[in-house]
Short mmCIF file of C-alpha atoms in Angstrom, two decimals:
data_model
loop_
_atom_site.label_atom_id
_atom_site.label_comp_id
_atom_site.label_asym_id
_atom_site.label_seq_id
_atom_site.Cartn_x
_atom_site.Cartn_y
_atom_site.Cartn_z
CA MET A 1 302.75 134.03 33.44
CA ASN A 2 303.15 137.22 35.81
CA THR A 3 300.16 138.98 35.31
CA LYS A 4 298.66 141.73 37.90
CA LYS A 5 295.50 139.82 39.47
CA LEU A 6 292.48 141.87 38.64
CA GLN A 7 289.54 141.87 40.68
CA LEU A 8 286.61 140.11 39.25
CA PRO A 9 282.71 140.42 40.28
CA ASP A 10 280.96 137.32 41.48
CA ALA A 11 279.03 135.88 38.39
CA GLU A 12 276.31 134.56 41.41
CA ASN A 13 275.61 137.95 42.10
CA LEU A 14 275.83 139.55 38.37
CA PHE A 15 273.42 136.43 37.41
CA ALA A 16 271.00 137.50 40.60
CA ASP A 17 270.99 141.08 39.38
CA LEU A 18 270.66 140.44 35.94
CA ALA A 19 267.38 138.62 36.68
CA ASN A 20 266.24 141.47 39.09
CA LYS A 21 266.48 144.14 36.21
CA ILE A 22 264.42 141.68 33.77
CA ARG A 23 262.21 140.78 35.78
CA PRO A 24 259.77 143.98 35.90
CA ASP A 25 259.25 143.45 31.98
CA ILE A 26 258.46 140.01 31.78
CA ASN A 27 255.15 138.83 30.59
CA LYS A 28 253.52 135.53 29.17
CA ASN A 29 254.86 136.38 25.53
CA THR A 30 258.36 136.74 26.61
CA ALA A 31 260.77 134.02 25.24
CA LEU A 32 263.96 133.88 26.05
CA VAL A 33 267.15 133.10 23.63
CA GLY A 34 270.81 131.41 24.64
CA VAL A 35 273.37 132.41 22.52
CA ARG A 36 275.82 129.30 22.99
CA THR A 37 277.65 128.50 25.06
CA GLY A 38 277.73 130.55 27.96
CA GLY A 39 274.26 132.55 27.01
CA VAL A 40 272.69 129.38 27.28
CA TRP A 41 273.59 128.25 30.76
CA LEU A 42 272.58 131.96 31.80
CA ALA A 43 268.94 131.64 29.70
CA GLN A 44 268.24 128.59 31.46
CA ARG A 45 269.26 130.18 34.49
CA LEU A 46 266.70 132.86 33.98
CA GLN A 47 264.28 130.72 32.56
CA GLN A 48 263.98 129.10 35.59
CA GLU A 49 264.45 132.07 37.95
CA LEU A 50 261.68 133.90 36.66
CA GLY A 51 259.49 131.02 36.22
CA LEU A 52 258.99 132.07 32.23
CA MET A 53 256.87 129.19 30.33
CA ASN A 54 257.53 129.64 26.95
CA PRO A 55 260.12 127.22 25.51
CA LEU A 56 263.73 128.54 25.59
CA GLY A 57 265.32 128.98 22.38
CA ILE A 58 269.05 128.27 21.57
CA LEU A 59 271.27 130.01 19.03
CA ASP A 60 274.80 128.50 17.13
CA ILE A 61 275.69 131.59 15.46
CA SER A 62 278.76 129.93 13.74
CA PHE A 63 276.86 129.71 10.50
CA TYR A 64 276.44 133.99 10.80
CA ARG A 65 279.88 134.77 12.11
CA ASP A 66 281.61 137.75 9.86
CA ASP A 67 285.00 136.26 9.62
CA PHE A 68 284.08 132.37 8.10
CA ASP A 69 286.41 133.51 5.26
CA ARG A 70 289.79 134.49 7.48
CA ILE A 71 289.39 131.44 10.17
CA GLY A 72 286.67 128.83 8.38
CA LEU A 73 283.78 126.94 10.21
CA HIS A 74 283.81 126.84 13.88
CA PRO A 75 284.86 123.16 14.23
CA LYS A 76 282.25 121.87 17.13
CA VAL A 77 279.43 123.77 15.71
CA LYS A 78 275.81 122.71 16.95
CA PRO A 79 272.08 122.61 16.13
CA SER A 80 270.72 125.91 17.12
CA GLU A 81 267.16 125.60 18.05
CA ILE A 82 264.00 127.95 18.31
CA PRO A 83 261.34 125.59 19.76
CA PHE A 84 258.53 128.32 19.18
CA GLN A 85 257.05 130.72 16.59
CA VAL A 86 259.56 133.49 15.84
CA THR A 87 257.01 136.49 14.42
CA ASP A 88 255.35 138.30 16.59
CA SER A 89 257.20 137.04 19.72
CA HIS A 90 258.97 139.37 22.06
CA ILE A 91 262.39 137.91 22.38
CA ILE A 92 265.25 138.76 25.12
CA LEU A 93 268.70 137.49 23.76
CA VAL A 94 271.08 136.30 26.32
CA ASP A 95 274.50 136.16 26.22
CA ASP A 96 277.54 136.21 29.07
CA ILE A 97 279.84 138.60 27.70
CA LEU A 98 279.45 141.69 25.12
CA TYR A 99 282.57 143.14 23.76
CA THR A 100 282.94 144.16 19.83
CA GLY A 101 278.89 143.17 19.37
CA ARG A 102 279.87 140.93 16.60
CA THR A 103 278.30 137.98 18.10
CA ILE A 104 274.86 139.43 19.00
CA ARG A 105 275.08 141.09 15.26
CA ALA A 106 275.20 137.44 13.80
CA ALA A 107 272.57 136.46 16.74
CA ILE A 108 270.18 138.90 15.19
CA ASN A 109 270.21 137.70 11.34
CA GLU A 110 269.85 134.39 12.56
CA LEU A 111 266.62 135.12 14.46
CA PHE A 112 265.33 136.85 11.13
CA ASP A 113 265.68 133.70 9.06
CA TYR A 114 263.27 132.23 11.20
CA GLY A 115 260.97 135.21 11.56
CA ARG A 116 260.16 138.57 12.20
CA PRO A 117 259.93 139.07 15.83
CA ALA A 118 257.88 142.04 17.37
CA SER A 119 261.04 142.97 19.39
CA ILE A 120 264.63 141.98 20.61
CA ARG A 121 265.92 142.96 23.93
CA LEU A 122 269.55 141.96 24.73
CA ALA A 123 270.58 140.66 28.24
CA ILE A 124 274.30 140.27 29.44
CA LEU A 125 276.02 139.29 32.43
CA VAL A 126 279.12 141.04 31.77
CA ASP A 127 279.41 144.36 29.19
CA ARG A 128 283.38 145.19 28.78
CA GLY A 129 282.96 147.73 26.10
CA LYS A 130 285.02 148.19 23.53
CA ARG A 131 281.92 148.02 20.73
CA GLU A 132 282.85 147.96 16.91
CA LEU A 133 278.95 147.99 16.18
CA PRO A 134 276.25 149.64 17.27
CA ILE A 135 275.11 147.35 19.83
CA ALA A 136 273.58 148.23 23.32
CA ALA A 137 272.23 145.78 25.75
CA GLN A 138 269.23 146.90 27.51
CA TYR A 139 269.86 144.54 30.87
CA VAL A 140 273.26 144.40 32.10
CA GLY A 141 274.58 142.60 35.16
CA ALA A 142 278.23 144.64 35.34
CA GLU A 143 280.43 146.67 33.19
CA VAL A 144 283.58 145.80 33.44
CA VAL A 145 287.10 147.41 31.92
CA LEU A 146 289.74 145.06 30.61
CA PRO A 147 292.76 145.28 28.80
CA SER A 148 292.02 144.21 25.06
CA GLY A 149 294.70 141.74 25.57
CA LYS A 150 292.56 139.46 28.08
CA MET A 151 289.75 137.96 27.40
CA LEU A 152 287.07 136.94 29.64
CA ASN A 153 285.30 133.56 30.06
CA LEU A 154 282.35 132.58 31.87
CA GLN A 155 282.00 128.95 33.29
CA GLN A 156 279.47 126.79 34.59
CA GLY A 157 280.59 124.40 37.48
CA GLY A 158 279.31 120.62 38.03
CA ASP A 159 276.93 122.33 40.75
CA LYS A 160 275.33 124.77 38.11
CA LYS A 161 277.02 127.90 39.58
CA LEU A 162 278.52 130.60 37.47
CA ARG A 163 282.12 131.60 37.64
CA LEU A 164 283.76 134.56 35.43
CA SER A 165 287.98 133.92 34.62
CA ILE A 166 290.35 135.88 32.87
CA TYR A 167 292.87 134.66 30.43
CA ASP A 168 295.95 135.79 27.79
CA LYS A 169 294.46 136.43 24.03
CA GLN A 170 296.46 133.64 23.11
CA LEU A 171 295.08 130.25 24.75
CA PRO A 172 297.20 126.85 24.84
CA ALA A 173 295.69 125.00 22.36
CA MET B 1 309.06 110.40 -0.21
CA ILE B 2 305.97 110.27 1.26
CA SER B 3 303.52 112.09 -0.27
CA ARG B 4 300.83 114.11 1.54
CA ASN B 5 297.13 112.62 1.17
CA PRO B 6 295.98 114.72 -1.82
CA GLN B 7 292.96 115.96 -0.06
CA LEU B 8 294.41 117.74 2.86
CA ASN B 9 296.32 121.18 2.88
CA ARG B 10 299.73 121.50 4.57
CA ALA B 11 298.08 121.86 8.04
CA GLY B 12 296.21 118.42 7.52
CA GLU B 13 292.34 120.11 6.91
CA LEU B 14 290.08 119.27 3.93
CA GLN B 15 290.68 120.64 0.96
CA HIS B 16 289.49 118.45 -1.20
CA LEU B 17 286.79 115.70 -0.82
CA LEU B 18 287.67 113.16 -3.17
CA THR B 19 287.19 109.89 -1.49
CA THR B 20 286.71 108.62 1.61
CA GLU B 21 289.79 105.85 1.41
CA GLY B 22 292.71 107.20 3.95
CA LEU B 23 290.55 110.07 5.44
CA PRO B 24 290.73 110.90 9.08
CA VAL B 25 287.97 109.87 11.48
CA ALA B 26 288.15 113.08 13.03
CA ILE B 27 287.44 114.88 9.65
CA LEU B 28 284.30 112.01 8.75
CA LEU B 29 282.99 112.82 12.22
CA ASP B 30 283.12 116.61 11.59
CA ILE B 31 281.39 116.37 8.50
CA LEU B 32 278.69 114.08 10.08
CA ASP B 33 278.64 116.61 13.27
CA THR B 34 278.01 119.79 11.13
CA ALA B 35 275.44 118.20 8.91
CA GLU B 36 273.30 117.55 11.67
CA SER B 37 273.57 121.61 12.42
CA PHE B 38 272.21 121.95 8.74
CA VAL B 39 269.35 119.87 9.24
CA GLY B 40 267.53 122.12 10.76
CA VAL B 41 267.92 124.81 8.17
CA THR B 42 265.46 123.63 6.25
CA GLU B 43 262.74 123.92 8.70
CA ARG B 44 263.13 127.32 8.93
CA ASP B 45 261.11 130.54 7.20
CA VAL B 46 264.30 131.18 5.63
CA LYS B 47 266.02 128.41 4.51
CA LYS B 48 269.31 129.93 3.86
CA ILE B 49 272.27 130.67 5.68
CA PRO B 50 274.98 133.04 4.33
CA LEU B 51 277.75 131.06 4.36
CA LEU B 52 279.22 130.97 1.28
CA ARG B 53 277.55 134.33 0.09
CA GLY B 54 279.54 135.37 -2.97
CA LYS B 55 281.57 132.13 -3.84
CA SER B 56 280.91 130.72 -7.07
CA VAL B 57 280.06 126.97 -7.26
CA PHE B 58 280.51 125.07 -10.60
CA ASN B 59 278.83 121.74 -11.05
CA LEU B 60 280.80 119.78 -13.85
CA PHE B 61 278.52 116.83 -14.63
CA PHE B 62 280.52 114.56 -17.14
CA GLU B 63 278.18 112.00 -16.78
CA PRO B 64 274.53 112.21 -16.02
CA SER B 65 273.25 112.53 -13.25
CA THR B 66 269.66 114.02 -11.39
CA ARG B 67 269.73 113.05 -7.82
CA THR B 68 273.00 113.78 -6.91
CA ARG B 69 273.40 116.99 -9.33
CA THR B 70 270.18 118.27 -7.93
CA THR B 71 271.26 117.72 -4.55
CA PHE B 72 274.26 119.62 -4.74
CA GLU B 73 272.74 122.41 -6.36
CA ILE B 74 269.92 122.48 -3.17
CA ALA B 75 273.19 122.54 -0.80
CA ALA B 76 275.05 125.11 -2.32
CA LYS B 77 272.07 127.51 -2.64
CA ARG B 78 270.90 126.89 0.96
CA LEU B 79 274.40 128.40 1.81
CA SER B 80 273.93 131.23 -0.39
CA ALA B 81 276.56 130.29 -3.35
CA ASP B 82 275.89 131.24 -6.63
CA VAL B 83 275.60 127.81 -8.43
CA HIS B 84 276.18 127.03 -11.88
CA ASN B 85 275.51 123.95 -13.65
CA LEU B 86 277.30 122.81 -16.60
CA ASN B 87 276.11 119.70 -18.67
CA ILE B 88 279.66 118.95 -20.08
CA ALA B 89 278.19 115.62 -21.99
CA VAL B 90 276.51 117.61 -24.37
CA SER B 91 278.72 120.82 -24.54
CA ALA B 92 282.81 121.70 -24.26
CA GLN B 93 283.92 118.37 -24.57
CA SER B 94 281.70 117.38 -27.39
CA LYS B 95 283.34 120.24 -29.42
CA GLY B 96 286.77 118.40 -28.41
CA GLU B 97 287.95 120.24 -24.95
CA THR B 98 290.25 118.86 -22.62
CA LEU B 99 289.09 118.15 -19.21
CA LEU B 100 291.67 120.52 -17.96
CA ASP B 101 291.13 123.55 -20.39
CA THR B 102 287.38 123.50 -19.21
CA VAL B 103 288.65 123.83 -16.10
CA ASN B 104 291.06 126.12 -16.58
CA ASN B 105 288.27 128.76 -18.66
CA LEU B 106 286.22 128.16 -15.53
CA SER B 107 288.79 128.96 -13.14
CA ALA B 108 289.03 132.18 -15.30
CA MET B 109 285.60 132.84 -14.50
CA TYR B 110 286.26 132.91 -10.43
CA ALA B 111 285.14 129.54 -9.44
CA ASP B 112 285.61 128.64 -6.07
CA MET B 113 284.56 125.26 -5.71
CA PHE B 114 283.88 122.38 -8.41
CA VAL B 115 281.60 119.74 -7.80
CA VAL B 116 282.60 116.74 -10.71
CA ARG B 117 281.27 113.85 -11.75
CA HIS B 118 283.36 112.23 -14.95
CA LEU B 119 282.83 108.55 -15.76
CA GLN B 120 286.48 108.62 -15.62
CA SER B 121 288.30 107.47 -12.46
CA GLY B 122 290.55 109.88 -11.26
CA ALA B 123 289.04 112.87 -12.97
CA ALA B 124 288.06 114.75 -9.65
CA HIS B 125 291.69 113.79 -8.61
CA LEU B 126 293.31 115.36 -11.68
CA ILE B 127 291.20 118.09 -11.12
CA ALA B 128 292.47 119.26 -7.81
CA HIS B 129 296.25 118.22 -8.72
CA HIS B 130 296.05 121.02 -11.18
CA VAL B 131 293.92 124.00 -9.55
CA GLN B 132 294.91 126.74 -8.01
CA SER B 133 295.33 126.20 -3.89
CA ASP B 134 292.15 128.45 -2.99
CA ILE B 135 290.01 126.20 -5.49
CA HIS B 136 288.30 123.15 -3.73
CA VAL B 137 287.18 120.08 -5.51
CA ILE B 138 284.66 117.74 -4.70
CA ASN B 139 284.28 114.44 -6.56
CA ALA B 140 280.63 113.67 -7.47
CA GLY B 141 281.17 110.00 -8.68
CA ASP B 142 284.39 108.86 -10.65
CA GLY B 143 284.19 105.98 -12.57
CA ARG B 144 284.47 102.57 -10.50
CA HIS B 145 286.39 104.46 -8.12
CA ALA B 146 284.36 107.06 -5.18
CA HIS B 147 281.28 108.89 -4.41
CA PRO B 148 282.51 110.32 -1.28
CA THR B 149 279.13 111.84 -0.78
CA GLN B 150 277.31 109.42 -0.86
CA ALA B 151 278.93 107.67 1.45
CA LEU B 152 278.85 110.77 4.09
CA LEU B 153 275.27 110.77 3.58
CA ASP B 154 274.90 107.00 4.10
CA MET B 155 276.84 107.42 7.18
CA PHE B 156 274.69 109.78 8.46
CA THR B 157 271.42 107.83 8.04
CA ILE B 158 273.37 104.88 9.73
CA ARG B 159 274.23 107.23 12.75
CA ARG B 160 271.01 108.92 12.75
CA TYR B 161 269.30 105.25 13.01
CA LYS B 162 271.50 103.35 14.78
CA ARG B 163 273.40 106.09 16.99
CA ASP B 164 276.86 104.90 16.59
CA PHE B 165 278.82 102.40 14.77
CA GLN B 166 280.66 100.28 17.16
CA ASN B 167 278.05 97.48 17.57
CA LEU B 168 277.05 97.22 14.03
CA ARG B 169 276.78 94.36 11.17
CA VAL B 170 276.40 96.20 7.99
CA ALA B 171 275.79 94.08 4.59
CA ILE B 172 276.72 95.68 1.17
CA VAL B 173 274.45 93.75 -1.77
CA GLY B 174 274.74 93.88 -5.20
CA ASP B 175 277.38 95.02 -7.80
CA ILE B 176 280.22 95.43 -5.64
CA LEU B 177 282.65 95.14 -8.58
CA HIS B 178 281.24 98.18 -10.80
CA SER B 179 280.10 100.01 -7.86
CA ARG B 180 281.70 103.64 -6.58
CA VAL B 181 279.38 104.04 -3.80
CA ALA B 182 280.24 100.36 -2.42
CA ARG B 183 284.22 101.29 -2.72
CA SER B 184 283.29 104.68 -0.52
CA GLU B 185 280.72 102.70 1.85
CA ILE B 186 283.10 100.30 2.69
CA HIS B 187 286.18 103.02 3.39
CA ALA B 188 283.93 105.02 5.54
CA LEU B 189 282.38 102.26 7.45
CA THR B 190 285.39 100.54 8.51
CA THR B 191 286.89 104.00 9.38
CA LEU B 192 284.37 104.84 11.35
CA GLY B 193 284.62 101.50 13.24
CA VAL B 194 282.10 99.37 12.34
CA PRO B 195 283.26 95.96 13.53
CA GLU B 196 281.65 93.61 10.56
CA VAL B 197 281.16 94.67 7.29
CA ARG B 198 279.66 92.02 4.95
CA VAL B 199 279.71 92.30 1.23
CA ILE B 200 276.93 89.59 -0.82
CA ALA B 201 277.13 89.15 -4.45
CA PRO B 202 277.46 86.43 -6.97
CA LYS B 203 281.23 85.95 -7.71
CA THR B 204 280.89 87.71 -10.92
CA LEU B 205 280.16 90.97 -9.64
CA LEU B 206 282.99 90.83 -6.84
CA PRO B 207 286.49 92.97 -7.13
CA ALA B 208 289.33 90.06 -6.91
CA LYS B 209 290.67 89.80 -3.35
CA VAL B 210 287.73 92.07 -2.22
CA GLU B 211 288.61 90.85 1.43
CA ARG B 212 291.71 92.99 1.76
CA LEU B 213 289.30 95.97 2.47
CA GLY B 214 288.31 94.57 5.37
CA VAL B 215 285.00 93.00 4.62
CA HIS B 216 283.46 89.43 5.05
CA VAL B 217 282.21 87.70 1.97
CA TYR B 218 278.92 85.99 1.12
CA TYR B 219 278.21 84.69 -2.16
CA ASP B 220 274.63 83.71 -0.62
CA MET B 221 271.70 86.02 0.87
CA VAL B 222 270.29 83.99 3.45
CA LYS B 223 273.59 83.57 5.31
CA GLY B 224 275.23 87.27 4.61
CA LEU B 225 271.53 88.82 6.12
CA LYS B 226 271.54 86.94 8.58
CA ASP B 227 271.17 89.06 12.32
CA VAL B 228 272.69 92.38 10.52
CA ASP B 229 271.75 95.87 11.46
CA VAL B 230 272.15 97.69 8.20
CA VAL B 231 270.97 96.28 4.69
CA MET B 232 272.97 98.87 1.84
CA MET B 233 271.75 97.77 -1.56
CA LEU B 234 273.49 99.08 -4.68
CA ARG B 235 271.71 99.63 -7.85
CA LEU B 236 272.25 96.91 -10.09
CA GLN B 237 272.96 98.35 -13.67
CA ASN B 238 270.85 97.83 -16.36
CA GLU B 239 273.24 98.48 -19.19
CA ARG B 240 275.17 95.67 -17.88
CA MET B 241 272.77 93.33 -17.89
CA GLN B 242 273.44 92.33 -21.33
CA SER B 243 277.22 91.40 -20.33
CA ALA B 244 278.43 88.06 -19.52
CA ASN B 245 278.25 88.91 -15.89
CA LEU B 246 274.72 87.90 -15.63
CA PRO B 247 272.21 85.71 -16.42
CA SER B 248 268.97 87.58 -16.57
CA SER B 249 267.27 89.95 -14.46
CA GLU B 250 264.69 87.98 -12.96
CA GLU B 251 267.58 85.48 -12.24
CA TYR B 252 269.24 87.81 -10.00
CA PHE B 253 266.17 89.18 -8.29
CA LYS B 254 265.65 85.66 -7.43
CA ASN B 255 268.90 85.23 -5.98
CA TYR B 256 270.03 88.90 -4.98
CA GLY B 257 267.15 90.62 -4.95
CA LEU B 258 265.83 91.98 -1.43
CA THR B 259 262.62 91.09 -0.55
CA GLN B 260 260.28 90.90 2.69
CA GLU B 261 261.62 87.39 3.34
CA LYS B 262 265.03 87.92 2.88
CA LEU B 263 264.99 91.06 4.96
CA SER B 264 263.17 89.08 7.78
CA LEU B 265 266.70 86.98 8.40
CA ALA B 266 268.08 90.28 9.71
CA LYS B 267 267.44 92.01 13.09
CA PRO B 268 264.00 92.85 13.29
CA ASP B 269 264.79 96.75 13.35
CA ALA B 270 267.17 96.45 10.39
CA ILE B 271 267.31 99.61 8.36
CA VAL B 272 267.33 99.41 4.40
CA MET B 273 269.49 101.77 1.88
CA HIS B 274 269.67 101.78 -1.69
CA PRO B 275 271.63 104.92 -3.32
CA GLY B 276 268.85 105.54 -6.06
CA PRO B 277 268.08 105.45 -8.63
CA LEU B 278 266.21 102.11 -7.50
CA ASN B 279 265.28 98.97 -10.46
CA ARG B 280 262.07 97.72 -8.48
CA GLY B 281 261.86 94.04 -9.21
CA VAL B 282 265.69 93.54 -9.67
CA GLU B 283 267.51 94.36 -7.13
CA ILE B 284 264.75 95.49 -4.61
CA ASP B 285 260.98 94.33 -4.11
CA SER B 286 258.66 97.50 -4.45
CA ALA B 287 257.30 96.01 -0.70
CA VAL B 288 260.70 96.54 0.87
CA ALA B 289 261.73 99.43 -0.69
CA ASP B 290 258.31 101.28 0.27
CA GLY B 291 257.89 99.40 3.45
CA LYS B 292 258.65 100.45 7.23
CA GLN B 293 262.14 99.86 7.25
CA SER B 294 263.20 101.53 4.17
CA VAL B 295 264.78 104.61 4.90
CA ILE B 296 265.33 105.93 1.26
CA LEU B 297 263.88 108.80 1.02
CA PRO B 298 265.37 109.90 4.23
CA GLN B 299 268.68 109.38 2.84
CA VAL B 300 268.02 111.73 0.13
CA THR B 301 266.94 114.30 2.28
CA TYR B 302 269.83 113.91 4.61
CA GLY B 303 272.02 114.30 1.61
CA ILE B 304 271.67 117.75 1.22
CA ALA B 305 272.49 118.51 5.04
CA VAL B 306 275.57 116.67 4.38
CA ARG B 307 276.77 118.15 1.01
CA MET B 308 276.16 121.57 3.05
CA ALA B 309 278.35 120.17 5.40
CA VAL B 310 281.32 119.16 2.93
CA MET B 311 280.81 122.63 1.26
CA SER B 312 281.04 124.85 4.05
CA ILE B 313 284.10 123.18 5.89
CA LEU B 314 286.00 122.93 2.77
CA ALA B 315 285.11 126.82 1.85
CA GLY B 316 286.67 127.63 5.23
CA ASN B 317 289.59 125.79 4.83
#
């Protein structure tokens, strides 16, 4: 397809920025929760980079999506794992791309079924705007404006390096 | 004309769960994988997820059942569905209403899903054929024919303890002839690629030409249990003990009851399964049922996650 090449920021640079923005707010009670799949990669890297001791949480929000009635169950659903006490913990929720806000709505709902956290903050690698819900991130790697027909995707290579790519909404199956 | 598998919709997705026979391996694995995600839900503060919120599930039990009906009810409630239990053995049908009239009436009450247990083989098929395309039917046991969710929870349990199906030797022991569980298990095991499925039973409790299902037939526990990884016991229906099929329950226990001694012929890490309810001292010795190789109670627990998986996949298709 002949689309004009969009200049995307380097994901590794964004990650370093994001980690630096989070660092001042970290204390021993901070717990990271990554949203599958890209958010988990980021959360694992942040866990290492920031030297966090609490175990890492993983959310698969498939059971909390608001489009179940339209598209059914996501075919490759995996278990959520929250290996710490959610009640009274200070959670930083981590995802790769923030767009409509619907994924984060689902993630917050799921977290509350594990307990009542003291606080939840949101860390995002790329915020591409166009929100459909009143949700905002406290830590953002970069803001990128894209046409709505484009999808932004984070990938992790075998060397654990992160890379952003863009594709048209109709993915080949 | 080749007719479509009545369980699948036009897109090849699961529309009803009626039998494990003829189900593609991808769908079986999808159910087992999805169930893995539901196991953890039980360990949370809030043991519910909102997937089936606003949906109505009707448990239609034309034949008594405690465990199956209860686990279906728990599964539906964990998915936030509204559950209605109808004990039809003692209501409408005894007043003369036909099966399809009952279903029509419940459909008019905006049912989204029927869970059907019936003593007639094919009852769930009949209902699935009859209902509108947005209603889903789950067979919770029909006559001697099929009990697919029991087979699926057994497959889930086997995979949890034995990791995969490719190198297993599995023995199904007991009243194969009358058992819908055995039929559904055999279809599921062979589809999932278990290389050796054995059935062990007296001739009088084996269906004719059972080998055609792809199983090896043994009449003797000593030979049949040798080196197996999984022993799946079946319930001997007490109500059939009077028939000509069997001499006595003592005699049956002596030949086909699972004791620790007979179990020692299987692999040392073999697991023992049973769909319940147990007849202690008839098909299984208490020492085995309560022993360390028994996974009978985990089967019941996993039954909830597996039924949640089936309901959520159906409701989404």
